[in-house]
Amino acid sequence: AQKVTQAQTEISVVEKEDVTLDCVYETRDTTYYLFWYKQPPSGELVFLIRRNSFDEQNEISGRYSWNFQKSTSSFNFTITASQVVDSAVYFCALSPLNTGGFKTIFGAGTRLFVKA
Amino acid sequence: NAGVTQTPKFQVLKTGQSMTLQCAQDMNHEYMSWYRQDPGMGLRLIHYSVGAGITDQGEVPNGYNVSRSTTEDFPLRLLSAAPSQTSVYFCASSYRSELYNEQFFGPGTRLTVL
């Protein structure tokens, strides 16, 4: 069975603080994709990153960074120097390769509040 | 490209009414899906399609029907709306690709069933 767990339901930080959103997944597949999506208050889903199971390199994009550790089945997301515009719900998701995404399993989401 | 479009954006129904949520994409994607989003539960897959004429059930299909007569369109039908179907509905599409599973999402339809 596949499962994505985002244990943090809500996180509240003050602007400029660093914050890490946790994601732990379960899968029997040996090849898979992991994703992070952002859902701002306007409601749309914004794709942030895709990582395949072959590539455990960490990735940095501006203030965002992702730490993928296959040994612990985790794919954590860190925002450095958070800003009010980072306030959103963030979803971690898992999908087997070559399924076009329709077997994507989403976590319950973590709501991030960044206060000015 | 308009990407994935959904109509309507908001809808209020009475229990027992039927309606169709529209979804269209102009990216020539083979795969299309419908999800519902409920508080604290993330997105759950309702139905999906891997191409015109082919559909299958997802995790929570009861109370919903779909069809895929063209590559572009994937409507979701509620046959007899129930309050439990109050939710935000997202349509998504993606390529049939060995490289990417990234889904492109529509803006969502917020449905309230009274």
PDB file of C-alpha atoms in Angstrom:
ATOM      1  CA  ALA A   1       0.000   0.000   0.000  1.00  0.00           C
ATOM      2  CA  GLN A   2       1.087   3.544  -0.635  1.00  0.00           C
ATOM      3  CA  LYS A   3       0.818   6.280   1.915  1.00  0.00           C
ATOM      4  CA  VAL A   4       2.067   9.810   2.446  1.00  0.00           C
ATOM      5  CA  THR A   5       2.160  11.237   5.937  1.00  0.00           C
ATOM      6  CA  GLN A   6       2.508  14.896   6.734  1.00  0.00           C
ATOM      7  CA  ALA A   7       2.425  14.856  10.497  1.00  0.00           C
ATOM      8  CA  GLN A   8       2.423  18.632  10.893  1.00  0.00           C
ATOM      9  CA  THR A   9      -1.124  19.866  10.422  1.00  0.00           C
ATOM     10  CA  GLU A  10      -0.323  23.544  10.965  1.00  0.00           C
ATOM     11  CA  ILE A  11       2.870  25.475  11.498  1.00  0.00           C
ATOM     12  CA  SER A  12       3.112  29.100  12.490  1.00  0.00           C
ATOM     13  CA  VAL A  13       6.336  31.079  12.175  1.00  0.00           C
ATOM     14  CA  VAL A  14       7.405  34.684  12.188  1.00  0.00           C
ATOM     15  CA  GLU A  15       8.739  36.185   9.008  1.00  0.00           C
ATOM     16  CA  LYS A  16      12.434  35.468   8.337  1.00  0.00           C
ATOM     17  CA  GLU A  17      12.402  32.264  10.343  1.00  0.00           C
ATOM     18  CA  ASP A  18      13.415  29.033   8.637  1.00  0.00           C
ATOM     19  CA  VAL A  19      10.780  26.299   8.579  1.00  0.00           C
ATOM     20  CA  THR A  20      10.869  22.630   7.591  1.00  0.00           C
ATOM     21  CA  LEU A  21       7.823  20.728   6.431  1.00  0.00           C
ATOM     22  CA  ASP A  22       8.070  16.995   6.979  1.00  0.00           C
ATOM     23  CA  CYS A  23       6.952  14.289   4.587  1.00  0.00           C
ATOM     24  CA  VAL A  24       7.246  10.549   5.153  1.00  0.00           C
ATOM     25  CA  TYR A  25       6.058   8.060   2.579  1.00  0.00           C
ATOM     26  CA  GLU A  26       5.418   4.348   2.225  1.00  0.00           C
ATOM     27  CA  THR A  27       5.555   2.395  -0.995  1.00  0.00           C
ATOM     28  CA  ARG A  28       6.427  -1.076  -2.220  1.00  0.00           C
ATOM     29  CA  ASP A  29       7.450   0.280  -5.611  1.00  0.00           C
ATOM     30  CA  THR A  30      11.159   0.483  -6.283  1.00  0.00           C
ATOM     31  CA  THR A  31      10.731   3.374  -8.693  1.00  0.00           C
ATOM     32  CA  TYR A  32       8.519   6.315  -7.987  1.00  0.00           C
ATOM     33  CA  TYR A  33       8.177  10.070  -8.033  1.00  0.00           C
ATOM     34  CA  LEU A  34       7.804  12.431  -5.121  1.00  0.00           C
ATOM     35  CA  PHE A  35       6.261  15.877  -5.424  1.00  0.00           C
ATOM     36  CA  TRP A  36       5.579  19.007  -3.479  1.00  0.00           C
ATOM     37  CA  TYR A  37       2.662  21.272  -4.354  1.00  0.00           C
ATOM     38  CA  LYS A  38       1.722  24.634  -2.883  1.00  0.00           C
ATOM     39  CA  GLN A  39      -1.874  25.777  -2.447  1.00  0.00           C
ATOM     40  CA  PRO A  40      -2.027  29.500  -1.647  1.00  0.00           C
ATOM     41  CA  PRO A  41      -5.186  31.085  -0.210  1.00  0.00           C
ATOM     42  CA  SER A  42      -6.455  31.657  -3.751  1.00  0.00           C
ATOM     43  CA  GLY A  43      -6.926  27.879  -3.987  1.00  0.00           C
ATOM     44  CA  GLU A  44      -4.999  26.784  -7.060  1.00  0.00           C
ATOM     45  CA  LEU A  45      -2.395  24.030  -6.860  1.00  0.00           C
ATOM     46  CA  VAL A  46       1.107  25.101  -7.784  1.00  0.00           C
ATOM     47  CA  PHE A  47       3.709  22.497  -8.660  1.00  0.00           C
ATOM     48  CA  LEU A  48       6.992  23.062  -6.792  1.00  0.00           C
ATOM     49  CA  ILE A  49       9.242  20.086  -7.391  1.00  0.00           C
ATOM     50  CA  ARG A  50       9.419  16.541  -8.707  1.00  0.00           C
ATOM     51  CA  ARG A  51      12.064  14.087  -7.592  1.00  0.00           C
ATOM     52  CA  ASN A  52      12.444  10.523  -8.826  1.00  0.00           C
ATOM     53  CA  SER A  53      13.541   7.681  -6.611  1.00  0.00           C
ATOM     54  CA  PHE A  54      16.848   7.280  -8.428  1.00  0.00           C
ATOM     55  CA  ASP A  55      18.018  10.730  -7.525  1.00  0.00           C
ATOM     56  CA  GLU A  56      18.724  11.398  -3.880  1.00  0.00           C
ATOM     57  CA  GLN A  57      20.527  14.636  -4.464  1.00  0.00           C
ATOM     58  CA  ASN A  58      19.178  17.482  -2.451  1.00  0.00           C
ATOM     59  CA  GLU A  59      17.870  20.417  -4.405  1.00  0.00           C
ATOM     60  CA  ILE A  60      17.872  24.114  -3.742  1.00  0.00           C
ATOM     61  CA  SER A  61      15.806  26.699  -5.562  1.00  0.00           C
ATOM     62  CA  GLY A  62      16.139  30.149  -4.111  1.00  0.00           C
ATOM     63  CA  ARG A  63      14.788  30.053  -0.564  1.00  0.00           C
ATOM     64  CA  TYR A  64      13.405  26.551  -1.070  1.00  0.00           C
ATOM     65  CA  SER A  65      15.324  23.348  -0.505  1.00  0.00           C
ATOM     66  CA  TRP A  66      14.367  19.693  -0.463  1.00  0.00           C
ATOM     67  CA  ASN A  67      16.001  16.830   1.388  1.00  0.00           C
ATOM     68  CA  PHE A  68      15.235  13.379  -0.018  1.00  0.00           C
ATOM     69  CA  GLN A  69      16.405  10.436   2.089  1.00  0.00           C
ATOM     70  CA  LYS A  70      15.434   7.053   0.770  1.00  0.00           C
ATOM     71  CA  SER A  71      16.797   5.305   3.873  1.00  0.00           C
ATOM     72  CA  THR A  72      14.192   7.016   6.035  1.00  0.00           C
ATOM     73  CA  SER A  73      11.520   7.360   3.304  1.00  0.00           C
ATOM     74  CA  SER A  74      11.401  11.082   3.818  1.00  0.00           C
ATOM     75  CA  PHE A  75      11.188  14.042   1.490  1.00  0.00           C
ATOM     76  CA  ASN A  76      11.333  17.159   3.624  1.00  0.00           C
ATOM     77  CA  PHE A  77      10.893  20.722   2.421  1.00  0.00           C
ATOM     78  CA  THR A  78      12.670  23.695   3.985  1.00  0.00           C
ATOM     79  CA  ILE A  79      11.864  27.355   3.431  1.00  0.00           C
ATOM     80  CA  THR A  80      14.690  29.647   4.438  1.00  0.00           C
ATOM     81  CA  ALA A  81      13.937  33.186   5.619  1.00  0.00           C
ATOM     82  CA  SER A  82      10.197  32.685   5.313  1.00  0.00           C
ATOM     83  CA  GLN A  83       7.987  35.444   3.956  1.00  0.00           C
ATOM     84  CA  VAL A  84       4.312  36.236   4.366  1.00  0.00           C
ATOM     85  CA  VAL A  85       3.739  35.139   0.759  1.00  0.00           C
ATOM     86  CA  ASP A  86       4.822  31.641   1.755  1.00  0.00           C
ATOM     87  CA  SER A  87       1.623  31.274   3.764  1.00  0.00           C
ATOM     88  CA  ALA A  88      -0.190  28.380   2.122  1.00  0.00           C
ATOM     89  CA  VAL A  89      -1.053  24.726   2.397  1.00  0.00           C
ATOM     90  CA  TYR A  90       1.747  22.490   1.186  1.00  0.00           C
ATOM     91  CA  PHE A  91       1.131  18.982  -0.097  1.00  0.00           C
ATOM     92  CA  CYS A  92       3.607  16.188  -0.452  1.00  0.00           C
ATOM     93  CA  ALA A  93       2.659  13.493  -2.981  1.00  0.00           C
ATOM     94  CA  LEU A  94       3.875  10.123  -4.249  1.00  0.00           C
ATOM     95  CA  SER A  95       3.347   8.482  -7.630  1.00  0.00           C
ATOM     96  CA  PRO A  96       4.672   5.316  -9.289  1.00  0.00           C
ATOM     97  CA  LEU A  97       6.659   5.941 -12.447  1.00  0.00           C
ATOM     98  CA  ASN A  98       4.961   5.766 -15.798  1.00  0.00           C
ATOM     99  CA  THR A  99       1.417   6.162 -14.546  1.00  0.00           C
ATOM    100  CA  GLY A 100       0.811   9.676 -15.810  1.00  0.00           C
ATOM    101  CA  GLY A 101       0.165  10.784 -12.275  1.00  0.00           C
ATOM    102  CA  PHE A 102      -3.278   9.286 -11.910  1.00  0.00           C
ATOM    103  CA  LYS A 103      -2.084   7.021  -9.152  1.00  0.00           C
ATOM    104  CA  THR A 104      -0.708   9.949  -7.190  1.00  0.00           C
ATOM    105  CA  ILE A 105      -1.271   9.740  -3.465  1.00  0.00           C
ATOM    106  CA  PHE A 106      -1.361  13.019  -1.607  1.00  0.00           C
ATOM    107  CA  GLY A 107      -0.603  13.734   2.006  1.00  0.00           C
ATOM    108  CA  ALA A 108      -3.147  15.593   4.094  1.00  0.00           C
ATOM    109  CA  GLY A 109      -1.185  18.824   3.759  1.00  0.00           C
ATOM    110  CA  THR A 110       0.563  21.191   6.143  1.00  0.00           C
ATOM    111  CA  ARG A 111      -0.865  24.669   6.577  1.00  0.00           C
ATOM    112  CA  LEU A 112       1.903  27.221   7.023  1.00  0.00           C
ATOM    113  CA  PHE A 113       1.190  30.615   8.553  1.00  0.00           C
ATOM    114  CA  VAL A 114       3.943  33.201   8.246  1.00  0.00           C
ATOM    115  CA  LYS A 115       3.315  36.257  10.391  1.00  0.00           C
ATOM    116  CA  ALA A 116       4.822  39.635   9.614  1.00  0.00           C
TER     117      ALA A 116
ATOM    118  CA  ASN B   1      -2.524  27.571 -24.073  1.00  0.00           C
ATOM    119  CA  ALA B   2      -5.317  27.834 -21.526  1.00  0.00           C
ATOM    120  CA  GLY B   3      -4.040  24.735 -19.722  1.00  0.00           C
ATOM    121  CA  VAL B   4      -6.707  22.971 -17.670  1.00  0.00           C
ATOM    122  CA  THR B   5      -9.987  24.814 -17.337  1.00  0.00           C
ATOM    123  CA  GLN B   6     -12.890  24.001 -15.060  1.00  0.00           C
ATOM    124  CA  THR B   7     -16.419  25.342 -14.959  1.00  0.00           C
ATOM    125  CA  PRO B   8     -18.211  26.445 -12.932  1.00  0.00           C
ATOM    126  CA  LYS B   9     -15.978  27.955 -10.286  1.00  0.00           C
ATOM    127  CA  PHE B  10     -18.691  27.846  -7.611  1.00  0.00           C
ATOM    128  CA  GLN B  11     -21.927  25.872  -7.415  1.00  0.00           C
ATOM    129  CA  VAL B  12     -24.645  25.384  -4.833  1.00  0.00           C
ATOM    130  CA  LEU B  13     -26.974  22.419  -5.198  1.00  0.00           C
ATOM    131  CA  LYS B  14     -29.859  21.022  -3.252  1.00  0.00           C
ATOM    132  CA  THR B  15     -29.800  17.422  -2.126  1.00  0.00           C
ATOM    133  CA  GLY B  16     -30.929  15.155  -4.939  1.00  0.00           C
ATOM    134  CA  GLN B  17     -30.096  17.518  -7.783  1.00  0.00           C
ATOM    135  CA  SER B  18     -27.767  16.435 -10.539  1.00  0.00           C
ATOM    136  CA  MET B  19     -25.098  18.399 -12.302  1.00  0.00           C
ATOM    137  CA  THR B  20     -21.977  18.096 -14.405  1.00  0.00           C
ATOM    138  CA  LEU B  21     -18.627  19.660 -13.613  1.00  0.00           C
ATOM    139  CA  GLN B  22     -16.770  20.483 -16.769  1.00  0.00           C
ATOM    140  CA  CYS B  23     -13.063  19.997 -17.354  1.00  0.00           C
ATOM    141  CA  ALA B  24     -11.099  20.666 -20.504  1.00  0.00           C
ATOM    142  CA  GLN B  25      -7.426  20.739 -21.396  1.00  0.00           C
ATOM    143  CA  ASP B  26      -5.706  21.955 -24.523  1.00  0.00           C
ATOM    144  CA  MET B  27      -2.311  20.321 -24.029  1.00  0.00           C
ATOM    145  CA  ASN B  28      -3.195  17.049 -25.774  1.00  0.00           C
ATOM    146  CA  HIS B  29      -2.631  15.131 -22.545  1.00  0.00           C
ATOM    147  CA  GLU B  30      -3.637  11.496 -22.569  1.00  0.00           C
ATOM    148  CA  TYR B  31      -4.261  11.212 -18.850  1.00  0.00           C
ATOM    149  CA  MET B  32      -6.943  13.088 -16.948  1.00  0.00           C
ATOM    150  CA  SER B  33      -8.154  12.773 -13.374  1.00  0.00           C
ATOM    151  CA  TRP B  34     -10.720  14.132 -10.969  1.00  0.00           C
ATOM    152  CA  TYR B  35      -9.897  14.730  -7.312  1.00  0.00           C
ATOM    153  CA  ARG B  36     -11.849  16.031  -4.396  1.00  0.00           C
ATOM    154  CA  GLN B  37     -10.239  18.011  -1.611  1.00  0.00           C
ATOM    155  CA  ASP B  38     -11.656  17.921   1.882  1.00  0.00           C
ATOM    156  CA  PRO B  39     -10.193  19.578   4.991  1.00  0.00           C
ATOM    157  CA  GLY B  40      -7.462  17.499   6.588  1.00  0.00           C
ATOM    158  CA  MET B  41      -7.601  14.826   3.893  1.00  0.00           C
ATOM    159  CA  GLY B  42      -5.526  16.124   1.051  1.00  0.00           C
ATOM    160  CA  LEU B  43      -6.685  15.248  -2.443  1.00  0.00           C
ATOM    161  CA  ARG B  44      -8.432  11.978  -3.135  1.00  0.00           C
ATOM    162  CA  LEU B  45      -8.816  10.470  -6.568  1.00  0.00           C
ATOM    163  CA  ILE B  46     -12.400  10.024  -7.783  1.00  0.00           C
ATOM    164  CA  HIS B  47     -12.032   8.781 -11.372  1.00  0.00           C
ATOM    165  CA  TYR B  48      -9.356   8.867 -13.993  1.00  0.00           C
ATOM    166  CA  SER B  49      -8.913   8.287 -17.698  1.00  0.00           C
ATOM    167  CA  VAL B  50      -5.885   7.118 -19.663  1.00  0.00           C
ATOM    168  CA  GLY B  51      -7.333   8.119 -23.005  1.00  0.00           C
ATOM    169  CA  ALA B  52     -10.520   8.781 -24.935  1.00  0.00           C
ATOM    170  CA  GLY B  53     -13.059   6.059 -24.286  1.00  0.00           C
ATOM    171  CA  ILE B  54     -11.202   4.650 -21.260  1.00  0.00           C
ATOM    172  CA  THR B  55     -12.072   5.487 -17.675  1.00  0.00           C
ATOM    173  CA  ASP B  56     -11.588   3.819 -14.322  1.00  0.00           C
ATOM    174  CA  GLN B  57     -12.431   4.321 -10.686  1.00  0.00           C
ATOM    175  CA  GLY B  58     -10.168   5.912  -8.150  1.00  0.00           C
ATOM    176  CA  GLU B  59     -10.293   5.875  -4.390  1.00  0.00           C
ATOM    177  CA  VAL B  60     -13.721   7.516  -3.867  1.00  0.00           C
ATOM    178  CA  PRO B  61     -15.890   6.909  -6.968  1.00  0.00           C
ATOM    179  CA  ASN B  62     -19.315   6.405  -5.393  1.00  0.00           C
ATOM    180  CA  GLY B  63     -21.895   8.964  -6.460  1.00  0.00           C
ATOM    181  CA  TYR B  64     -19.906  10.143  -9.480  1.00  0.00           C
ATOM    182  CA  ASN B  65     -19.830   9.196 -13.138  1.00  0.00           C
ATOM    183  CA  VAL B  66     -17.357  10.148 -15.847  1.00  0.00           C
ATOM    184  CA  SER B  67     -16.937   9.700 -19.557  1.00  0.00           C
ATOM    185  CA  ARG B  68     -14.176  10.628 -21.977  1.00  0.00           C
ATOM    186  CA  SER B  69     -15.423  10.975 -25.510  1.00  0.00           C
ATOM    187  CA  THR B  70     -12.576  13.262 -26.599  1.00  0.00           C
ATOM    188  CA  THR B  71      -8.979  13.778 -25.523  1.00  0.00           C
ATOM    189  CA  GLU B  72      -9.770  17.330 -24.432  1.00  0.00           C
ATOM    190  CA  ASP B  73     -12.820  16.892 -22.202  1.00  0.00           C
ATOM    191  CA  PHE B  74     -13.435  14.915 -19.030  1.00  0.00           C
ATOM    192  CA  PRO B  75     -16.732  15.871 -17.354  1.00  0.00           C
ATOM    193  CA  LEU B  76     -17.677  14.687 -13.884  1.00  0.00           C
ATOM    194  CA  ARG B  77     -21.366  13.979 -13.209  1.00  0.00           C
ATOM    195  CA  LEU B  78     -23.075  13.981  -9.873  1.00  0.00           C
ATOM    196  CA  LEU B  79     -26.216  11.916 -10.336  1.00  0.00           C
ATOM    197  CA  SER B  80     -28.004  12.773  -7.088  1.00  0.00           C
ATOM    198  CA  ALA B  81     -26.086  15.250  -4.983  1.00  0.00           C
ATOM    199  CA  ALA B  82     -25.640  14.609  -1.282  1.00  0.00           C
ATOM    200  CA  PRO B  83     -24.257  16.896   1.455  1.00  0.00           C
ATOM    201  CA  SER B  84     -21.270  14.541   1.750  1.00  0.00           C
ATOM    202  CA  GLN B  85     -20.261  15.672  -1.735  1.00  0.00           C
ATOM    203  CA  THR B  86     -19.670  19.213  -0.539  1.00  0.00           C
ATOM    204  CA  SER B  87     -16.030  19.684  -1.455  1.00  0.00           C
ATOM    205  CA  VAL B  88     -13.575  21.374  -3.763  1.00  0.00           C
ATOM    206  CA  TYR B  89     -13.104  19.446  -6.992  1.00  0.00           C
ATOM    207  CA  PHE B  90      -9.927  19.546  -9.038  1.00  0.00           C
ATOM    208  CA  CYS B  91      -9.395  18.233 -12.513  1.00  0.00           C
ATOM    209  CA  ALA B  92      -5.860  17.357 -13.590  1.00  0.00           C
ATOM    210  CA  SER B  93      -4.129  16.189 -16.739  1.00  0.00           C
ATOM    211  CA  SER B  94      -0.724  14.813 -17.625  1.00  0.00           C
ATOM    212  CA  TYR B  95       1.297  13.335 -20.436  1.00  0.00           C
ATOM    213  CA  ARG B  96       1.671   9.646 -21.010  1.00  0.00           C
ATOM    214  CA  SER B  97       5.383   9.810 -20.468  1.00  0.00           C
ATOM    215  CA  GLU B  98       8.105   7.619 -19.108  1.00  0.00           C
ATOM    216  CA  LEU B  99       9.836  10.688 -17.806  1.00  0.00           C
ATOM    217  CA  TYR B 100       7.256  12.797 -16.083  1.00  0.00           C
ATOM    218  CA  ASN B 101       4.290  12.205 -13.865  1.00  0.00           C
ATOM    219  CA  GLU B 102       3.667  15.846 -13.159  1.00  0.00           C
ATOM    220  CA  GLN B 103       0.003  16.714 -13.229  1.00  0.00           C
ATOM    221  CA  PHE B 104      -1.387  20.038 -14.324  1.00  0.00           C
ATOM    222  CA  PHE B 105      -4.336  21.109 -12.225  1.00  0.00           C
ATOM    223  CA  GLY B 106      -7.339  23.235 -13.042  1.00  0.00           C
ATOM    224  CA  PRO B 107      -8.397  26.081 -10.736  1.00  0.00           C
ATOM    225  CA  GLY B 108     -10.994  23.990  -8.929  1.00  0.00           C
ATOM    226  CA  THR B 109     -14.773  24.005  -8.477  1.00  0.00           C
ATOM    227  CA  ARG B 110     -16.165  24.698  -5.025  1.00  0.00           C
ATOM    228  CA  LEU B 111     -19.387  22.726  -4.615  1.00  0.00           C
ATOM    229  CA  THR B 112     -21.845  23.079  -1.758  1.00  0.00           C
ATOM    230  CA  VAL B 113     -24.730  20.660  -1.384  1.00  0.00           C
ATOM    231  CA  LEU B 114     -27.484  21.811   0.954  1.00  0.00           C
TER     232      LEU B 114
END
